[in-house]
Every structure is written in C-alpha cells, then in structure tokens.
Short mmCIF file of C-alpha atoms in Angstrom, two decimals:
data_model
loop_
_atom_site.label_atom_id
_atom_site.label_comp_id
_atom_site.label_asym_id
_atom_site.label_seq_id
_atom_site.Cartn_x
_atom_site.Cartn_y
_atom_site.Cartn_z
CA UNK A 273 33.89 -11.98 55.31
CA UNK A 274 33.79 -8.39 54.18
CA UNK A 275 30.72 -6.28 54.85
CA UNK A 276 28.48 -4.97 52.09
CA UNK A 277 30.28 -2.84 49.52
CA UNK A 278 29.16 0.75 49.09
CA UNK A 279 26.07 1.25 46.96
CA UNK A 280 25.51 4.86 46.00
CA UNK A 281 22.23 6.65 46.49
CA UNK A 282 21.10 7.22 42.92
CA UNK A 283 19.21 10.25 41.67
CA UNK A 284 18.01 11.29 38.22
CA UNK A 285 20.39 10.35 35.41
CA UNK A 286 22.39 8.21 37.82
CA UNK A 287 19.47 5.77 38.01
CA UNK A 288 19.35 5.47 34.22
CA UNK A 289 23.07 4.71 34.00
CA UNK A 290 23.00 1.90 36.56
CA UNK A 291 19.70 0.55 35.24
CA UNK A 292 21.38 0.24 31.83
CA UNK A 293 24.37 -1.46 33.47
CA UNK A 294 21.98 -4.02 34.94
CA UNK A 295 20.91 -4.73 31.36
CA UNK A 296 24.52 -5.19 30.29
CA UNK A 297 24.90 -1.83 28.59
CA UNK A 298 27.64 0.72 29.34
CA UNK A 299 26.03 3.98 28.27
CA UNK A 300 27.18 7.50 27.59
CA UNK A 301 25.22 10.40 26.10
CA UNK A 302 25.23 11.91 22.64
CA UNK A 303 24.02 15.49 22.17
CA UNK A 304 21.55 15.55 19.27
CA UNK A 305 22.26 19.25 18.71
CA UNK A 306 26.05 19.48 18.69
CA UNK A 307 27.18 15.80 18.61
CA UNK A 308 29.15 16.16 21.85
CA UNK A 309 29.79 12.83 23.58
CA UNK A 310 29.25 13.07 27.31
CA UNK A 311 30.23 10.97 30.32
CA UNK A 312 28.93 10.77 32.98
CA UNK A 313 25.27 11.39 32.05
CA UNK A 314 24.00 14.90 32.64
CA UNK A 315 20.81 16.92 32.27
CA UNK A 316 22.41 19.37 29.84
CA UNK A 317 25.19 19.05 27.27
CA UNK A 318 28.65 19.99 28.56
CA UNK A 319 29.31 21.84 25.31
CA UNK A 320 26.13 23.60 24.15
CA UNK A 321 23.88 23.14 27.23
CA UNK A 322 21.15 21.51 25.17
CA UNK A 323 18.79 19.12 26.97
CA UNK A 324 18.36 17.18 23.73
CA UNK A 325 20.52 14.22 24.77
CA UNK A 326 20.25 10.52 24.00
CA UNK A 327 21.78 7.51 25.72
CA UNK A 328 24.07 5.43 23.54
CA UNK A 329 25.63 2.07 24.40
CA UNK A 330 29.40 1.83 24.16
CA UNK A 331 31.06 -1.19 22.58
CA UNK A 332 32.87 -1.44 25.92
CA UNK A 333 36.39 -1.42 24.51
CA UNK A 334 39.11 1.06 25.36
CA UNK A 335 42.57 1.69 26.74
CA UNK A 336 43.82 2.45 30.23
CA UNK A 337 44.48 6.20 30.60
CA UNK A 338 45.82 5.69 34.11
CA UNK A 339 45.46 3.42 37.13
CA UNK A 340 46.32 2.85 40.75
CA UNK A 341 46.61 -0.38 42.70
CA UNK A 342 45.40 -0.16 46.27
CA UNK A 343 47.49 -2.10 48.77
CA UNK A 344 45.53 -0.58 51.65
CA UNK A 345 41.76 -0.85 51.27
CA UNK A 346 39.91 2.36 50.54
CA UNK A 347 37.09 1.14 52.80
CA UNK A 348 36.86 -1.70 55.32
CA UNK A 349 34.51 -3.50 52.93
CA UNK A 350 37.42 -3.96 50.50
CA UNK A 351 39.80 -5.52 53.04
CA UNK A 352 39.61 -8.95 51.42
CA UNK A 353 40.27 -7.56 47.95
CA UNK A 354 43.72 -5.98 48.30
CA UNK A 355 45.65 -5.55 46.14
CA UNK A 356 43.03 -4.31 43.68
CA UNK A 357 43.35 -1.94 40.75
CA UNK A 358 41.16 1.00 39.77
CA UNK A 359 41.44 2.28 36.21
CA UNK A 360 40.48 5.30 34.15
CA UNK A 361 39.55 3.93 30.73
CA UNK A 362 39.34 5.96 27.52
CA UNK A 363 36.60 4.20 25.53
CA UNK A 364 36.88 3.96 21.77
CA UNK A 365 33.84 6.26 21.48
CA UNK A 366 35.84 9.10 23.06
CA UNK A 367 34.58 9.24 26.63
CA UNK A 368 36.38 8.29 29.84
CA UNK A 369 34.99 6.03 32.57
CA UNK A 370 36.29 4.84 35.93
CA UNK A 371 35.98 1.27 37.20
CA UNK A 372 38.06 -1.55 38.63
CA UNK A 373 40.22 -3.97 36.67
CA UNK A 374 39.83 -7.72 37.15
CA UNK A 375 41.54 -10.83 35.80
CA UNK A 376 44.92 -9.06 35.72
CA UNK A 377 47.98 -9.28 37.96
CA UNK A 378 48.63 -5.79 39.39
CA UNK A 379 52.24 -6.04 38.19
CA UNK A 380 51.06 -6.41 34.59
CA UNK A 381 48.86 -3.28 34.46
CA UNK A 382 50.14 -0.59 32.12
CA UNK A 383 48.98 2.77 30.83
CA UNK A 384 47.76 2.24 27.27
CA UNK A 385 46.70 -1.38 27.82
CA UNK A 386 43.59 -2.57 25.91
CA UNK A 387 40.65 -3.52 28.10
CA UNK A 388 37.01 -4.52 27.69
CA UNK A 389 33.98 -4.14 29.90
CA UNK A 390 32.14 -6.81 31.86
CA UNK A 391 29.29 -6.43 34.30
CA UNK A 392 28.98 -7.71 37.82
CA UNK A 393 25.89 -7.73 40.03
CA UNK A 394 26.88 -6.40 43.46
CA UNK A 395 23.35 -7.08 44.69
CA UNK A 396 20.17 -8.20 43.00
CA UNK A 397 19.36 -4.57 42.23
CA UNK A 398 22.77 -3.03 41.64
CA UNK A 399 25.22 -3.90 38.86
CA UNK A 400 28.54 -2.22 38.09
CA UNK A 401 30.69 -2.15 34.97
CA UNK A 402 34.23 -3.48 35.43
CA UNK A 403 37.11 -4.03 33.01
CA UNK A 404 39.45 -6.88 32.15
CA UNK A 405 42.33 -7.16 29.67
CA UNK A 406 41.06 -7.51 26.08
CA UNK A 407 40.82 -11.03 24.76
CA UNK A 408 43.34 -10.65 21.91
CA UNK B 226 40.38 48.34 39.32
CA UNK B 227 42.55 45.69 40.96
CA UNK B 228 43.15 44.39 44.46
CA UNK B 229 46.90 44.72 43.82
CA UNK B 230 48.65 46.22 46.80
CA UNK B 231 45.43 47.30 48.53
CA UNK B 232 45.58 45.07 51.62
CA UNK B 233 48.16 43.63 54.00
CA UNK B 234 48.40 40.66 56.33
CA UNK B 235 48.89 42.36 59.69
CA UNK B 236 48.42 39.40 62.02
CA UNK B 237 49.45 35.78 61.57
CA UNK B 238 49.63 32.87 63.99
CA UNK B 239 49.50 29.12 64.28
CA UNK B 240 47.56 27.33 66.98
CA UNK B 241 49.26 24.52 68.83
CA UNK B 242 50.00 21.87 66.23
CA UNK B 243 50.62 18.11 65.97
CA UNK B 244 48.21 17.01 68.72
CA UNK B 245 45.56 19.28 70.09
CA UNK B 246 45.69 18.36 73.78
CA UNK B 247 41.96 18.05 74.16
CA UNK B 248 40.92 21.02 72.01
CA UNK B 249 38.21 20.89 69.39
CA UNK B 250 38.73 21.99 65.78
CA UNK B 251 36.97 25.27 66.46
CA UNK B 252 38.92 25.66 69.69
CA UNK B 253 42.13 25.59 67.65
CA UNK B 254 40.64 28.21 65.31
CA UNK B 255 39.83 30.41 68.29
CA UNK B 256 43.28 29.98 69.80
CA UNK B 257 44.93 30.97 66.53
CA UNK B 258 42.62 33.97 66.08
CA UNK B 259 43.51 35.31 69.54
CA UNK B 260 47.21 34.95 68.76
CA UNK B 261 46.83 36.59 65.33
CA UNK B 262 44.87 39.51 66.79
CA UNK B 263 47.51 39.96 69.50
CA UNK B 264 50.14 39.93 66.76
CA UNK B 265 48.26 42.68 64.92
CA UNK B 266 47.55 44.70 68.06
CA UNK B 267 43.82 44.41 67.43
CA UNK B 268 40.89 43.15 69.50
CA UNK B 269 38.07 40.80 68.73
CA UNK B 270 35.61 43.69 68.47
CA UNK B 271 37.68 45.18 65.63
CA UNK B 272 36.90 42.17 63.40
CA UNK B 273 34.12 42.85 60.89
CA UNK B 274 34.95 40.26 58.20
CA UNK B 275 35.00 36.53 58.89
CA UNK B 276 36.47 33.93 56.50
CA UNK B 277 36.81 30.21 57.17
CA UNK B 278 36.52 26.74 55.67
CA UNK B 279 36.29 23.41 57.45
CA UNK B 280 35.99 19.66 57.08
CA UNK B 281 34.07 19.54 60.37
CA UNK B 282 31.40 22.21 60.21
CA UNK B 283 28.85 22.50 57.45
CA UNK B 284 28.44 26.26 58.01
CA UNK B 285 31.76 27.07 59.67
CA UNK B 286 31.50 30.87 59.63
CA UNK B 287 28.34 30.59 61.70
CA UNK B 288 30.03 28.22 64.15
CA UNK B 289 32.90 30.66 64.51
CA UNK B 290 30.63 33.68 64.98
CA UNK B 291 28.81 31.87 67.77
CA UNK B 292 31.89 30.36 69.42
CA UNK B 293 33.82 33.62 69.63
CA UNK B 294 30.88 36.03 69.77
CA UNK B 295 32.20 37.80 66.70
CA UNK B 296 29.46 39.55 64.68
CA UNK B 297 30.80 40.20 61.18
CA UNK B 298 29.26 42.39 58.51
CA UNK B 299 31.00 40.35 55.80
CA UNK B 300 31.01 36.52 55.82
CA UNK B 301 32.73 34.11 53.42
CA UNK B 302 33.13 30.36 53.82
CA UNK B 303 34.15 29.60 50.26
CA UNK B 304 35.23 25.97 50.23
CA UNK B 305 37.34 24.81 47.31
CA UNK B 306 39.34 22.28 49.29
CA UNK B 307 42.69 22.81 50.93
CA UNK B 308 43.47 25.99 48.98
CA UNK B 309 40.42 27.79 50.37
CA UNK B 310 42.43 30.13 52.61
CA UNK B 311 44.49 31.43 49.68
CA UNK B 312 41.23 32.16 47.90
CA UNK B 313 39.96 33.91 51.05
CA UNK B 314 42.89 36.33 50.77
CA UNK B 315 41.66 37.46 47.37
CA UNK B 316 38.04 37.62 48.55
CA UNK B 317 39.00 39.58 51.67
CA UNK B 318 40.99 42.04 49.58
CA UNK B 319 38.01 42.59 47.30
CA UNK B 320 35.63 43.05 50.23
CA UNK B 321 37.96 45.48 51.99
CA UNK B 322 38.50 47.47 48.81
CA UNK B 323 34.73 47.64 48.27
CA UNK B 324 34.23 48.94 51.80
CA UNK B 325 32.25 45.88 52.89
CA UNK B 326 34.59 45.20 55.79
CA UNK B 327 37.84 46.61 57.16
CA UNK B 328 39.42 44.01 59.44
CA UNK B 329 39.12 40.47 58.08
CA UNK B 330 40.04 37.31 59.94
CA UNK B 331 40.77 34.09 58.03
CA UNK B 332 40.84 31.00 60.25
CA UNK B 333 41.21 27.23 60.21
CA UNK B 334 41.33 24.48 62.82
CA UNK B 335 41.42 20.69 62.64
CA UNK B 336 42.04 17.72 64.91
CA UNK B 337 42.75 15.14 62.23
CA UNK B 338 45.49 13.44 64.25
CA UNK B 339 43.48 13.21 67.43
CA UNK B 340 40.67 11.77 65.32
CA UNK B 341 42.78 8.58 65.12
CA UNK B 342 44.76 9.87 62.15
CA UNK B 343 41.89 9.40 59.73
CA UNK B 344 41.21 12.07 57.16
CA UNK B 345 38.03 13.82 58.18
CA UNK B 346 35.94 14.75 55.19
CA UNK B 347 32.39 15.74 54.44
CA UNK B 348 33.02 14.99 50.77
CA UNK B 349 30.22 13.33 48.86
CA UNK B 350 31.06 10.49 46.49
CA UNK B 351 30.40 10.63 42.80
CA UNK B 352 28.10 7.62 42.19
CA UNK B 353 30.23 6.59 39.19
CA UNK B 354 33.32 6.32 41.45
CA UNK B 355 31.90 5.20 44.80
CA UNK B 356 31.41 1.46 44.07
CA UNK B 357 35.09 0.80 43.31
CA UNK B 358 36.87 1.30 46.64
CA UNK B 359 39.08 4.30 45.92
CA UNK B 360 40.85 5.75 48.93
CA UNK B 361 40.26 9.47 49.04
CA UNK B 362 42.37 11.31 48.05
CA UNK B 363 45.50 9.20 47.59
CA UNK B 364 44.07 6.92 44.88
CA UNK B 365 43.39 9.95 42.69
CA UNK B 366 46.96 11.10 43.16
CA UNK B 367 48.18 7.57 42.41
CA UNK B 368 46.45 7.76 39.02
CA UNK B 369 47.88 11.24 38.46
CA UNK B 370 51.39 9.98 39.27
CA UNK B 371 51.13 6.93 37.01
CA UNK B 372 50.03 9.12 34.12
CA UNK B 373 52.90 11.55 34.72
CA UNK B 374 55.31 8.62 34.76
CA UNK B 375 53.86 7.20 31.53
CA UNK B 376 53.95 10.52 29.66
CA UNK B 377 57.25 11.91 30.93
CA UNK B 378 59.27 9.06 32.41
CA UNK B 379 59.09 10.46 35.93
CA UNK B 380 60.35 7.96 38.52
CA UNK B 381 59.48 7.05 42.11
CA UNK B 382 63.01 8.06 43.07
CA UNK B 383 62.43 11.56 41.65
CA UNK B 384 59.19 11.89 43.59
CA UNK B 385 61.04 10.73 46.69
CA UNK B 386 63.48 13.64 46.31
CA UNK B 387 60.61 15.97 47.18
CA UNK B 388 59.95 14.17 50.47
CA UNK B 389 63.68 14.07 51.24
CA UNK B 390 64.01 17.83 50.65
CA UNK B 391 60.95 18.53 52.81
CA UNK B 392 62.49 16.55 55.65
CA UNK B 393 65.73 18.52 55.38
CA UNK B 394 63.75 21.75 55.79
CA UNK B 395 61.75 20.25 58.67
CA UNK B 396 64.98 19.49 60.51
CA UNK B 397 65.48 23.27 60.69
CA UNK B 398 62.00 23.72 62.19
CA UNK B 399 61.96 23.11 65.96
CA UNK B 400 58.22 22.37 65.83
CA UNK B 401 58.47 19.61 63.20
CA UNK B 402 57.77 16.13 64.59
CA UNK B 403 60.53 13.99 63.00
CA UNK B 404 63.98 15.47 63.66
CA UNK B 405 65.88 12.90 61.62
CA UNK B 406 66.78 12.67 57.95
CA UNK B 407 64.89 10.74 55.32
CA UNK B 408 66.54 9.10 52.29
CA UNK B 409 65.26 8.26 48.82
CA UNK B 410 65.65 4.60 49.79
CA UNK B 411 63.51 5.16 52.91
CA UNK B 412 60.74 6.61 50.73
CA UNK B 413 60.70 4.03 47.95
CA UNK B 414 60.94 1.13 50.40
CA UNK B 415 58.15 2.42 52.62
CA UNK B 416 54.78 0.69 52.42
CA UNK B 417 52.98 1.01 49.10
CA UNK B 418 49.57 2.55 49.76
CA UNK B 419 47.99 3.31 46.38
CA UNK B 420 50.51 2.72 43.61
CA UNK B 421 52.85 4.29 42.74
CA UNK B 422 52.61 6.28 45.99
CA UNK B 423 54.30 4.99 49.14
CA UNK B 424 53.65 6.00 52.72
CA UNK B 425 56.42 8.64 52.61
CA UNK B 426 55.05 10.11 49.39
CA UNK B 427 52.12 11.19 51.57
CA UNK B 428 51.78 14.10 53.95
CA UNK B 429 51.55 13.76 57.70
CA UNK B 430 48.14 13.77 59.34
CA UNK B 431 48.28 16.28 62.19
CA UNK B 432 46.11 18.54 64.27
CA UNK B 433 46.57 22.22 63.74
CA UNK B 434 45.00 25.58 63.15
CA UNK B 435 45.98 29.02 62.02
CA UNK B 436 44.65 32.51 61.53
CA UNK B 437 45.49 35.68 59.68
CA UNK B 438 44.27 39.24 60.06
CA UNK B 439 43.98 41.29 56.88
CA UNK B 440 43.24 44.98 56.57
CA UNK B 441 43.74 47.87 54.16
CA UNK B 442 47.24 49.17 53.58
CA UNK B 443 46.13 52.47 55.13
CA UNK B 444 44.87 50.85 58.33
CA UNK B 445 48.04 48.74 58.42
CA UNK B 446 50.11 51.92 58.84
CA UNK B 447 48.50 52.48 62.25
CA UNK B 448 49.42 49.03 63.53
CA UNK B 449 52.64 47.87 65.11
CA UNK B 450 53.10 44.59 63.25
CA UNK B 451 55.19 44.32 60.09
CA UNK B 452 52.68 44.29 57.23
CA UNK B 453 52.94 41.73 54.44
CA UNK B 454 51.38 43.09 51.26
CA UNK B 455 49.22 41.16 48.81
CA UNK B 456 50.61 42.07 45.39
CA UNK B 457 48.72 39.53 43.33
CA UNK B 458 46.11 36.80 43.56
CA UNK B 459 44.34 34.40 41.24
CA UNK B 460 41.89 31.51 41.35
CA UNK B 461 40.82 28.75 38.97
CA UNK B 462 38.87 25.48 38.95
CA UNK B 463 37.95 22.83 36.39
CA UNK B 464 36.66 19.67 38.04
CA UNK B 465 35.61 17.99 41.29
CA UNK B 466 36.19 14.25 40.87
CA UNK B 467 39.16 12.48 39.31
CA UNK B 468 36.85 11.22 36.55
CA UNK B 469 36.25 14.85 35.59
CA UNK B 470 39.96 15.75 35.31
CA UNK B 471 40.48 15.52 31.55
CA UNK B 472 44.27 15.94 31.65
CA UNK B 473 45.85 14.36 34.74
CA UNK B 474 49.21 16.07 34.29
CA UNK B 475 48.39 19.73 33.62
CA UNK B 476 46.24 21.72 36.02
CA UNK B 477 44.49 25.04 36.38
CA UNK B 478 47.43 26.16 38.53
CA UNK B 479 48.66 27.46 35.18
CA UNK B 480 45.67 29.84 35.00
CA UNK B 481 45.54 30.93 38.64
CA UNK B 482 49.28 31.64 38.75
CA UNK B 483 49.24 33.57 35.49
CA UNK B 484 46.43 35.72 36.90
CA UNK B 485 48.42 36.35 40.06
CA UNK B 486 51.69 37.02 38.22
CA UNK B 487 50.00 39.45 35.85
CA UNK B 488 48.40 41.35 38.73
CA UNK B 489 51.68 41.57 40.64
CA UNK B 490 53.85 42.19 37.59
CA UNK B 491 56.22 39.35 38.51
CA UNK B 492 57.25 35.94 37.22
CA UNK B 493 58.60 32.65 38.58
CA UNK B 494 62.21 33.83 38.54
CA UNK B 495 61.46 36.66 40.98
CA UNK B 496 60.52 34.67 44.10
CA UNK B 497 62.72 34.29 47.14
CA UNK B 498 60.57 31.56 48.68
CA UNK B 499 57.95 29.25 47.22
CA UNK B 500 55.17 27.49 49.11
CA UNK B 501 53.26 24.78 47.25
CA UNK B 502 50.66 22.25 48.35
CA UNK B 503 52.61 19.08 49.13
CA UNK B 504 49.82 16.76 50.25
CA UNK B 505 51.70 14.24 48.11
CA UNK B 506 55.07 14.35 46.40
CA UNK B 507 53.33 14.27 43.01
CA UNK B 508 51.08 17.23 43.86
CA UNK B 509 54.12 19.39 44.61
CA UNK B 510 55.90 18.25 41.44
CA UNK B 511 52.99 19.10 39.14
CA UNK B 512 52.51 22.48 40.79
CA UNK B 513 56.19 23.38 40.32
CA UNK B 514 55.70 22.66 36.61
CA UNK B 515 52.41 24.49 36.27
CA UNK B 516 53.63 27.52 38.24
CA UNK B 517 56.38 27.89 35.65
CA UNK B 518 59.51 26.83 37.54
CA UNK B 519 60.29 24.22 34.90
CA UNK B 520 58.74 22.91 31.71
CA UNK B 521 55.85 20.43 31.75
CA UNK B 522 57.26 16.96 32.24
CA UNK B 523 60.62 18.13 33.61
CA UNK B 524 59.55 18.29 37.26
CA UNK B 525 61.25 14.98 38.03
CA UNK B 526 64.71 16.11 37.00
CA UNK B 527 64.04 19.61 38.39
CA UNK B 528 63.73 18.36 41.99
CA UNK B 529 66.85 16.17 41.81
CA UNK B 530 70.16 17.06 43.43
CA UNK B 531 68.62 19.10 46.23
CA UNK B 532 67.36 21.98 44.08
CA UNK B 533 64.40 22.59 46.43
CA UNK B 534 66.21 21.53 49.63
CA UNK B 535 68.09 23.82 52.05
CA UNK B 536 71.02 25.33 50.13
CA UNK B 537 69.35 24.65 46.79
CA UNK B 538 68.53 27.34 44.26
CA UNK B 539 64.77 27.34 44.93
CA UNK B 540 63.64 27.30 48.58
CA UNK B 541 60.33 25.36 48.60
CA UNK B 542 58.20 24.75 51.70
CA UNK B 543 60.83 25.99 54.14
CA UNK B 544 58.95 24.81 57.25
CA UNK B 545 59.00 21.18 56.07
CA UNK B 546 55.60 21.44 54.40
CA UNK B 547 52.76 18.99 54.68
CA UNK B 548 55.17 16.14 54.01
CA UNK B 549 57.30 16.69 57.09
CA UNK B 550 55.90 19.45 59.32
CA UNK B 551 52.14 19.80 59.59
CA UNK B 552 49.12 18.82 57.50
CA UNK B 553 45.81 19.14 59.32
CA UNK B 554 43.62 18.33 56.31
CA UNK B 555 43.58 21.74 54.63
CA UNK B 556 47.17 22.83 54.24
CA UNK B 557 47.15 26.26 52.63
CA UNK B 558 46.84 28.17 55.90
CA UNK B 559 50.27 26.80 56.80
CA UNK B 560 51.74 27.67 53.41
CA UNK B 561 50.60 31.26 53.95
CA UNK B 562 51.86 31.43 57.54
CA UNK B 563 55.31 30.18 56.52
CA UNK B 564 55.51 32.76 53.72
CA UNK B 565 54.63 35.47 56.23
CA UNK B 566 57.30 34.16 58.64
CA UNK B 567 59.92 34.31 55.87
CA UNK B 568 58.89 37.80 54.77
CA UNK B 569 58.97 39.05 58.37
CA UNK B 570 62.44 37.59 58.91
CA UNK B 571 61.03 35.39 61.69
CA UNK B 572 61.86 31.94 60.29
CA UNK B 573 64.82 31.22 62.56
CA UNK B 574 67.35 28.68 61.34
CA UNK B 575 65.48 28.21 58.06
CA UNK B 576 65.28 31.95 57.26
CA UNK B 577 66.10 32.86 53.65
CA UNK B 578 68.27 35.99 53.98
CA UNK B 579 66.51 39.18 52.88
CA UNK B 580 63.45 37.34 51.52
CA UNK B 581 61.22 39.97 49.89
CA UNK B 582 58.86 38.15 47.56
CA UNK B 583 57.03 34.86 48.19
CA UNK B 584 54.71 32.71 46.14
CA UNK B 585 51.95 30.70 47.79
CA UNK B 586 49.96 28.23 45.74
CA UNK B 587 47.23 25.99 47.05
CA UNK B 588 45.21 23.24 45.43
CA UNK B 589 41.90 21.77 46.53
CA UNK B 590 40.70 18.22 46.03
CA UNK B 591 42.88 16.27 43.63
CA UNK B 592 44.44 19.24 41.80
CA UNK B 593 40.89 20.51 41.21
CA UNK B 594 40.65 23.96 42.80
CA UNK B 595 43.56 26.39 42.63
CA UNK B 596 44.46 29.65 44.34
CA UNK B 597 47.69 31.63 44.07
CA UNK B 598 48.93 34.59 46.10
CA UNK B 599 51.99 36.80 45.61
CA UNK B 600 53.13 38.28 48.93
CA UNK B 601 55.85 40.80 49.75
CA UNK B 602 57.20 42.82 52.65
CA UNK B 603 57.44 45.79 50.27
CA UNK B 604 54.71 47.77 48.62
CA UNK B 605 54.17 46.91 44.98
#
C-alpha cells in the first residue's frame, strides 16, 4: 500500500481555496475594480494590484490545454497509481487550473478534450479538485 | 551606458565531471576555481567578486567564502534556475563597470550522480500543484511538449533528432560518457517517463562543476590567457510554476535574446556556435525557435536531417550538451565553458574552424527564467 500522499502546508489564500474545495466549490478570484479573473488566489490583483478581490465558484467545466501521463511515479506515494495523467485545464470562465485526470484511459487523452471537475477527499481535512471527461 | 564589450572571460575550467570521486559539491566548485584562476594567471587573493548558485546550499556565496577563505567586496548568488551563471555574467559585467569589483569568479559544483542519480532540489512546491504527483521537472516539460505537438504537429521522432545530434557531438568529446551512437529508434523506444518524453529525451544526471574568471577588458590585457569578450547579455522571466506559464510554447527567451542581440549588434545568422539548454529535447527545440533560428512551430523540421549535428549548418551544443555529455543539475556553466573552448580554438576534434562568435542561452525552471550571452574572441 502506498504511503500518504503529499498534503501541502497551506498559508493565507491557500487555506481558503482548499476549504472551498472541501465544500465542493472550485474557486477563482474576480477583481471588483478591473474585472480581472485570477487563478490561483492572490492577495492583490495580477492586473491592477487592487486588494478588492472576491472568490467566485467556477462551473467546473473546461478543456484540456495540455497534459502528461506519468509512467514513473513523481513520488513514491504514487507508485500504485502509474500510469496517471496530470492536466492543465482552461476553465470556461477563463482561468487555468492544474489537477489530475481520472476515469480516462491515458491513450484517449487529447489536447482540447472537454472535462469537468469532481472532488476527492484525500484525508478528512484535505480535499482536492480532479477532472474527468465530460458526460456528453 | 552599456556593459557591451567592457569585460572578458579570462579564466575558464571544468572540475572533474561524471562522478566526483568522493568530493562534495563545494569541493568541485573549489577545484574548478583553482583551475580557472591558474588558467587566468591569477591567485585567490586577486578575487574580489564572488558569484554562485546552488541546489545544495541555501546561501552558497557564504559557503564558498568560508570554504576557500575568499573575502569578496561584491557578492551575488542570484538564483533563477539553471541559467543563473549566464545571468551572473551580466551582473559581474555591471559590477566591474561600476567599480564595485575587478576580478569576479563565477562557480558551480554538484554531485547529482553520486547522490544516487536523483535530482537534488531545494524547490518549494506550489500548493495548487503539489497534491497531484508531478515529477519535477520532466512532467512540466511533458506538458510543454504535448502542447507544442498539438499546436504545430511536432513529432517524437523530431524531438529524438535533437538527442541523436547531441550524441554525435558527444562522440567527438573524449570526456563524454557514452561513446556510441544513438538512433531515433533508440530514443522513441526508450522507456516512457512522463509522456510524450522518453528516457533519451532527458539529459544525463552527472556530477560536475565549473568556474570562470571575469575582469575588465583593460585588466585582461595584462593577463596571459586568451580573453573572450562579452558583447551582449540579456535576462527575462515570467513565471515560476508550470501553472503560471500562460503560453507553453513561446518563452521569454525571445525577450532575453533580443536584448542581448541589440546590445551586441548581431543576429541569429551571425553565430558560429550555439549553446542552448538541452535538459530535455523539447527545451532545446523551443529555445532554437525563440532565439530566432527558425519560425515558431518549425523547430521540429528545423532539427531534422542533421542540421544541428556535426557537419550540419548550425553547430549546437558541440560538447554533447546536457543530453549526452554532462548535466549536473544546473547546466549553463557548461554551455558557457564550451563556448569559451570553441572561441579559444581549444575544442579538439569538435572544433568549429575559426569560430569567432558564440551564443549561449540558458533557461531556469521549466522555461521560466532566461539569460542570454553573446561571446566573441574579438572586441566588439
């Protein structure tokens, strides 16, 4: 059995993001001053440097911008998972997130493929967003 | 004011490479520094500027000062990944021109092979990436390669051509570890690590260190070594983590190289040798595009038919590069040292006849930091 998977030490905005994930929400930020959409969450807007930012939940749908399938585990804790695929997903709201792809044969993964988010509890306290091919 | 043609590399040396025979990373730095100072005809006490970067030491300039009992009046351990030493050239030139130091040493040492062949890194994970099991840094380059393939039709066989060419150069380097040819078939049938990158799309993991001595062009006149002049330099950066790289196929190498070309008054067609950061086949391909040797998206066809191999029209990584000679974690020191060897006419069987102008480009992280240098054996 694989050891515990890595759980990041969370600080500041990072805590908010993963707390929202635990509630089943994939969030990004919207700048109330310039309407910039921001991922990952920050203290100031990447465009105008305003601190007037709000968290917004994504619909969780997007397309694969790129991907890689690991045939050698990135960490010993992933030894039982190979091959597994990590994806960069462009969400419909215009921000990009990184996660893994499940419920998909590695040979079928393609750039541009439609995917949707799901959430998985790694531990009681820590939940991560993941993606799977869209239902349609 | 410009740093153009104000300083020269007057000493250059590699430490022992491949396996370190019981030496520490800083021991390899020290060995290379002694050799580089001997090459320049200078002594340790002449050094008043110290430049280094490391994956082993959190404050490496302080480690080096203590280890060698060198007491600099100018210290710089800028760390922007593997290209740090190219950036140190520009910083040293600025410091020397400003009178803040006169004899600068740039040094690196690593025992990545002796450390069981595992990449040694002090890199912190981005919390939004850490839970997913990426292998640093190859998984980032896998995503970069897949995107390049999707946008431009680049193939694994084209990427393999880069590794095949590197091996052909390495076979002319008596210090390279694998004195036998590599084929496209060997590369694409080697073990898949992080798709679409195979084992032979990846650099070697070796021990190794190197050092350079830099001083003003005036001081260089008093020394016996053949000076290599810095005609242009440029830096750029735009992200740290792969999630922050908005466009996976075009990099800030465009900006850093344009800055260096403008300073030197040269362009891609002028170079006799080219030295790019081949941690992976795809990293070299994208740099060749962004440095202006071919159009964006045409790197795959550009490297076909031996164009960058011995006898081809563009000599790239003539020592075999990170793919087939030496890659001790931060490669750019070795790119610089090979350019110096070519410009000094000291490259043996792989010498490009009458090489006068060389381009060195380094990247740091996954195509995140960039530093370019234009070097010549003639004044600008």
